[in-house]
Short mmCIF file of C-alpha atoms and ligand atoms in Angstrom, two decimals:
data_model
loop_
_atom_site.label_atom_id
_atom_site.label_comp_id
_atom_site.label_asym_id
_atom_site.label_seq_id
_atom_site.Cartn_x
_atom_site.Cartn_y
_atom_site.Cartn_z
CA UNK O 23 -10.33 12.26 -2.32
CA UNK O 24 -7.06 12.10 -0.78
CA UNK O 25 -5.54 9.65 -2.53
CA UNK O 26 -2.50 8.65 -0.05
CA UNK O 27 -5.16 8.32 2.84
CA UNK O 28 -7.73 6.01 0.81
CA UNK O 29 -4.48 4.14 -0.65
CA UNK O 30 -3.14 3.54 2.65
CA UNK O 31 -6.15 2.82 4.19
CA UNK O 32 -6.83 -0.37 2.07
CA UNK O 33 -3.17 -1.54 1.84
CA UNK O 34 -3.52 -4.22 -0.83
CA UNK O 35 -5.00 -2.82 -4.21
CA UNK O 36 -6.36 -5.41 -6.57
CA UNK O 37 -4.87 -4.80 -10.05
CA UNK O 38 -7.71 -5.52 -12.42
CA UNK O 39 -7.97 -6.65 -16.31
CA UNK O 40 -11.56 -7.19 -17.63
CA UNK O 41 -12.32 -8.49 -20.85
CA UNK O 42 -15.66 -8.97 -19.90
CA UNK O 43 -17.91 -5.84 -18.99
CA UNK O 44 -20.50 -8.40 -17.51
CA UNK O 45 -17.60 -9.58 -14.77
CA UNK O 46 -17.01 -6.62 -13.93
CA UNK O 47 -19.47 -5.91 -11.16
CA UNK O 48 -19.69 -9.25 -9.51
CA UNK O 49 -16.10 -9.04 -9.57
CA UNK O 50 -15.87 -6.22 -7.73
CA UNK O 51 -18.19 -7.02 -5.17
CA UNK O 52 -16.32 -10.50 -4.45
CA UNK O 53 -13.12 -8.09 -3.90
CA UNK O 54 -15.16 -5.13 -1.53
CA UNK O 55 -16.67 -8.30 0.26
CA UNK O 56 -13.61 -9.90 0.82
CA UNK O 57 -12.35 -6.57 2.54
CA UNK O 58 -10.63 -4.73 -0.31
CA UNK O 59 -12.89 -2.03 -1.36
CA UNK O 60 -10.13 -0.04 -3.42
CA UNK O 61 -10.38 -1.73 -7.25
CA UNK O 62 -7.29 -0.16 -9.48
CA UNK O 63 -9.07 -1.18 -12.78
CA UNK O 64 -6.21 -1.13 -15.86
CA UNK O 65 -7.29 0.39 -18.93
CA UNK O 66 -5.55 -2.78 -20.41
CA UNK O 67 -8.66 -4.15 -21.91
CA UNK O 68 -11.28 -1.42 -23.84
CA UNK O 69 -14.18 -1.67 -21.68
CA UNK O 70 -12.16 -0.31 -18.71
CA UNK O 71 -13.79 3.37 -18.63
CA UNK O 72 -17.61 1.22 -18.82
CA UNK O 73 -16.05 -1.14 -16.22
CA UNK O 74 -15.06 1.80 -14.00
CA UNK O 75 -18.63 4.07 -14.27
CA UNK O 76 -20.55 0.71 -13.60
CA UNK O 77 -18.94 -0.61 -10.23
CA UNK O 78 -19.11 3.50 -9.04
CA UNK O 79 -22.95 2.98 -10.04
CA UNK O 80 -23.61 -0.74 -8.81
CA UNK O 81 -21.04 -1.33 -6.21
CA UNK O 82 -21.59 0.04 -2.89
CA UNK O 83 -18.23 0.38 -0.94
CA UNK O 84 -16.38 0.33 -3.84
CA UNK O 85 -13.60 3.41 -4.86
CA UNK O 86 -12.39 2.85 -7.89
CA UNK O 87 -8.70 3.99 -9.61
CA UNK O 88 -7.91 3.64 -13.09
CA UNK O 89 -4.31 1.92 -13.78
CA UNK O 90 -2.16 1.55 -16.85
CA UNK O 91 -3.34 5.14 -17.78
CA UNK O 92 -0.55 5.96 -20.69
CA UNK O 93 -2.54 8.36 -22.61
CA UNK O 94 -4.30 11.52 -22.68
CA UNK O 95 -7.91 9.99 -24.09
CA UNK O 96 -7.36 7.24 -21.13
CA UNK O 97 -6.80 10.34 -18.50
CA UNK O 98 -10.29 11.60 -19.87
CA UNK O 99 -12.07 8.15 -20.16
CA UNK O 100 -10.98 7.69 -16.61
CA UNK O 101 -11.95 11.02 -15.52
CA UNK O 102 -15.33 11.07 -16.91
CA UNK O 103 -16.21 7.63 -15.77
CA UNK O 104 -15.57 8.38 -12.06
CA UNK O 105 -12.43 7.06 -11.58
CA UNK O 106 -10.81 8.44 -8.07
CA UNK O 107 -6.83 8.56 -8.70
CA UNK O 108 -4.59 7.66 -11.96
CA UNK O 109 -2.44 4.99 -11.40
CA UNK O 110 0.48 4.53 -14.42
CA UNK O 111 3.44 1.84 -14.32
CA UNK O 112 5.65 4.80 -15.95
CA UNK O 113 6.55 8.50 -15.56
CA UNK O 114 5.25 10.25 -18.42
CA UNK O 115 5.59 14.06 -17.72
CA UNK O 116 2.89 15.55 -19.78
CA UNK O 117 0.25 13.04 -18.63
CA UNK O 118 1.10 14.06 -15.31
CA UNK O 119 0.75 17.61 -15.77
CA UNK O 120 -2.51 17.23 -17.95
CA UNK O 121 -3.73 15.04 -14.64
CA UNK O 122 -3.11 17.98 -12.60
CA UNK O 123 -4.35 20.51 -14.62
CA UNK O 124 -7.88 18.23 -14.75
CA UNK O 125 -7.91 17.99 -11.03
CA UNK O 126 -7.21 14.39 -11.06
CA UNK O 127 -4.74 12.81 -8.49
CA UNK O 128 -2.35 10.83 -10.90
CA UNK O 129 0.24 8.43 -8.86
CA UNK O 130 3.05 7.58 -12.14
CA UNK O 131 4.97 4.46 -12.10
CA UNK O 132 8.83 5.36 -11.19
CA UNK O 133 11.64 2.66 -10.77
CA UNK O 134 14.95 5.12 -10.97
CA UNK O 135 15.99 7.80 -8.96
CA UNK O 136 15.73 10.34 -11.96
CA UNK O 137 12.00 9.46 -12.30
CA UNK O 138 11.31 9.73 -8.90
CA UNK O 139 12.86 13.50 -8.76
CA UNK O 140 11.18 14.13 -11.98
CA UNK O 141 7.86 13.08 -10.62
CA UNK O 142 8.89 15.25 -6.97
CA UNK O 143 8.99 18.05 -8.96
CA UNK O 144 5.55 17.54 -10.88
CA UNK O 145 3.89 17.49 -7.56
CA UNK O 146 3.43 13.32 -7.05
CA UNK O 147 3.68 12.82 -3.52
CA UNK O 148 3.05 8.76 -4.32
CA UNK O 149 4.50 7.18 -7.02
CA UNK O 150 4.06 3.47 -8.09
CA UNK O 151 7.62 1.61 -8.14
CA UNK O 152 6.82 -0.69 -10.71
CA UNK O 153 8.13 -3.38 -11.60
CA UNK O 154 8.67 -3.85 -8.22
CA UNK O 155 10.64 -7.07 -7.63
CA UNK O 156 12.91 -6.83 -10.68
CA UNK O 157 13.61 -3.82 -10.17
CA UNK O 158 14.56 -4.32 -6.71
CA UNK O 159 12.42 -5.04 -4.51
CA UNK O 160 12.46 -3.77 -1.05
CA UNK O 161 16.26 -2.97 -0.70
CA UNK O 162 15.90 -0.91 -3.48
CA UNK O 163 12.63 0.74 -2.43
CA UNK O 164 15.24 1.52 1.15
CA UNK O 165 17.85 2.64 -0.76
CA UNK O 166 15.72 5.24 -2.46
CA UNK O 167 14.48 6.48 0.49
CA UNK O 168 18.11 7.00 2.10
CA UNK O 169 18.20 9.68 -0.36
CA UNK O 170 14.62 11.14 -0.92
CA UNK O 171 12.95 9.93 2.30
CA UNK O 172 12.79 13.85 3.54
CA UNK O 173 10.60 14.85 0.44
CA UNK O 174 8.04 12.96 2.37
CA UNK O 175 7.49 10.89 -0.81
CA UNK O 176 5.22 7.63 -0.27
CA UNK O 177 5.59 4.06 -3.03
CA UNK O 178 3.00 1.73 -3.95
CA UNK O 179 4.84 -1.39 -5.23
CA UNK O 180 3.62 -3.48 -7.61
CA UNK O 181 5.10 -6.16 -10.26
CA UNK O 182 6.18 -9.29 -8.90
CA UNK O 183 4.42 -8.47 -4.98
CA UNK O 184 2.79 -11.50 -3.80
CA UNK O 185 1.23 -12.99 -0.41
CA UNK O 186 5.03 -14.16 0.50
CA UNK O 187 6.41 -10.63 0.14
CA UNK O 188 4.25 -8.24 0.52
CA UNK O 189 4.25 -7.74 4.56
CA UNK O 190 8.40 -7.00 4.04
CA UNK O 191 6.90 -4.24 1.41
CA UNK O 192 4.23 -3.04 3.69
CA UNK O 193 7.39 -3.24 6.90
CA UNK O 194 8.44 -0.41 5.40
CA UNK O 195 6.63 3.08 6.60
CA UNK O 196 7.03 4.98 3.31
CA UNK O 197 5.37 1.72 1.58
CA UNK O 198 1.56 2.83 2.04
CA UNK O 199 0.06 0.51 0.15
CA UNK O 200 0.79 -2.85 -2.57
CA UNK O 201 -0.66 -3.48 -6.00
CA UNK O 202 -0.76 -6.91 -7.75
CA UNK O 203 -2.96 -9.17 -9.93
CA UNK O 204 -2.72 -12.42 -7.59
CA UNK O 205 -5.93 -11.81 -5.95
CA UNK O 206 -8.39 -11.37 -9.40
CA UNK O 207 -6.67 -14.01 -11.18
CA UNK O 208 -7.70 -14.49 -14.94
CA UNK O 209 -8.59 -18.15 -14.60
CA UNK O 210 -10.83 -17.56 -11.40
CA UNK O 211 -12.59 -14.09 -13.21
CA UNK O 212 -12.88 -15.54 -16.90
CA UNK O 213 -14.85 -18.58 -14.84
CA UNK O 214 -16.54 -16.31 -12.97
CA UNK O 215 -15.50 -18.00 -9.50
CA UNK O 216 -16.62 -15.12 -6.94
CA UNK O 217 -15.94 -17.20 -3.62
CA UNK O 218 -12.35 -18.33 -5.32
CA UNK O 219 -11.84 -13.97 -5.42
CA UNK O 220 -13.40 -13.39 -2.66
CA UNK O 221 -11.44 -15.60 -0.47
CA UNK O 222 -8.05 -14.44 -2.38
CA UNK O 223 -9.09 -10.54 -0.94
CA UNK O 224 -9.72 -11.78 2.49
CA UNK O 225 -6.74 -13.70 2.79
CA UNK O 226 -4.79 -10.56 1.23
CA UNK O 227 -6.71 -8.01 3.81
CA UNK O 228 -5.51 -10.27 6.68
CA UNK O 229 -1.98 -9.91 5.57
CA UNK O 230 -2.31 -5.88 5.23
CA UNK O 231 -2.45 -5.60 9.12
CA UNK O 232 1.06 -4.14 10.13
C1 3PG X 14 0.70 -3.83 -12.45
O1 3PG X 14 0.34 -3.24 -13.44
O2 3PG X 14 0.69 -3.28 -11.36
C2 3PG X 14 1.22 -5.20 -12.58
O3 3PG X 14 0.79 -5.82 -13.74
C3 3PG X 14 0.95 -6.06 -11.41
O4 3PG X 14 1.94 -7.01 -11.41
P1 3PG X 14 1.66 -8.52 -10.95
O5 3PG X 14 0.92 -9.16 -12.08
O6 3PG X 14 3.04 -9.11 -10.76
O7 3PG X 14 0.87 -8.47 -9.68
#
């Protein structure tokens, strides 16, 4: 796939933990119903891989990215279960170049200048800017771009992004799409309320529209 087009196109990425393997496809299809159909699924919790190969297989609509990816074993687990992209909150060099030497489109987490022209010159063309309101927020997110904005080089906040700030995030052209846990909330997935998520991703979809 190509991740900055599928990215873009959805705008608002849930950011995922499930501690349950039995949540995890009724979760997703509360979020692809609600109109959110890309799932960034953290390999936070160890049935994340299982999680990922089960909504490819059950949920229709559903394109799933694997986030918090720190390791090498992770970058395979992801890989083999189906995942689409790599999502990490860091820069981590040699994860990136093992993700492009497996074919796998790896977006790393950057929040300095020196990561971001580290991660230029691995090939990311999106990097996560994470975390993304104490770091900064959107000034810094401009500020960045006053400087690397001709590289062509596209963020996907997340950390701290929220319904009251993510349309400034999403103002900004270079800002393709947001990440953030508000819309699978733990409470609302470890009591399995699907029309609570649901109703979170709709509202968030409505606010994607730029
Ligand atoms: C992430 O990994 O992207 C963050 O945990 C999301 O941050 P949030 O909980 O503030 O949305």
């Amino acid at each position: 796939m190509d991740m900055i087009d599928t990215l873009g196109a959805a705008g608002i990425i849930p950011v995922i933990v499930i501690e349950d393997i039995e949540k995890a496809v009724p979760l997703a299809r509360a979020l692809v119903k609600g109109g959110l159909p890309v799932l960034e699924i953290t390999f936070r919790t160890s049935c994340a891989a299982e999680a990922i190969a089960k909504i490819n297989r059950e949920v229709e609509g559903a394109t799933t990215i694997a986030g918090t990816v720190l390791t090498l074993e992770q970058l395979c687990a992801a890989k083999a279960a189906g995942a689409q992209a790599c999502v990490a909150p860091g820069f981590d060099p040699e994860i990136v170049k093992a993700a492009n030497r497996l074919g796998m489109p790896f977006c790393p987490g950057v929040a300095t200048a020196s990561e971001l022209s580290q991660a230029l010159s691995l090939g990311c063309r999106l990097v996560k800017f994470f975390p993304a309101e104490s770091a900064g927020g959107v000034k810094y997110i401009k500020d960045l771009l006053g400087a690397f904005r001709w590289t062509g080089v596209k963020f996907m906040p997340t950390g701290g992004v929220k319904p009251a700030n993510v349309r400034d995030y999403l103002a900004v052209p270079e800002i393709i799409c947001c990440g953030g846990t508000w819309i699978a909330p733990k409470d609302a997935v470890a009591a399995g309320d699907w029309a609570a998520i649901e109703r979170l991703a709709s509202e968030a979809a409505a606010l994607k529209a730029r």
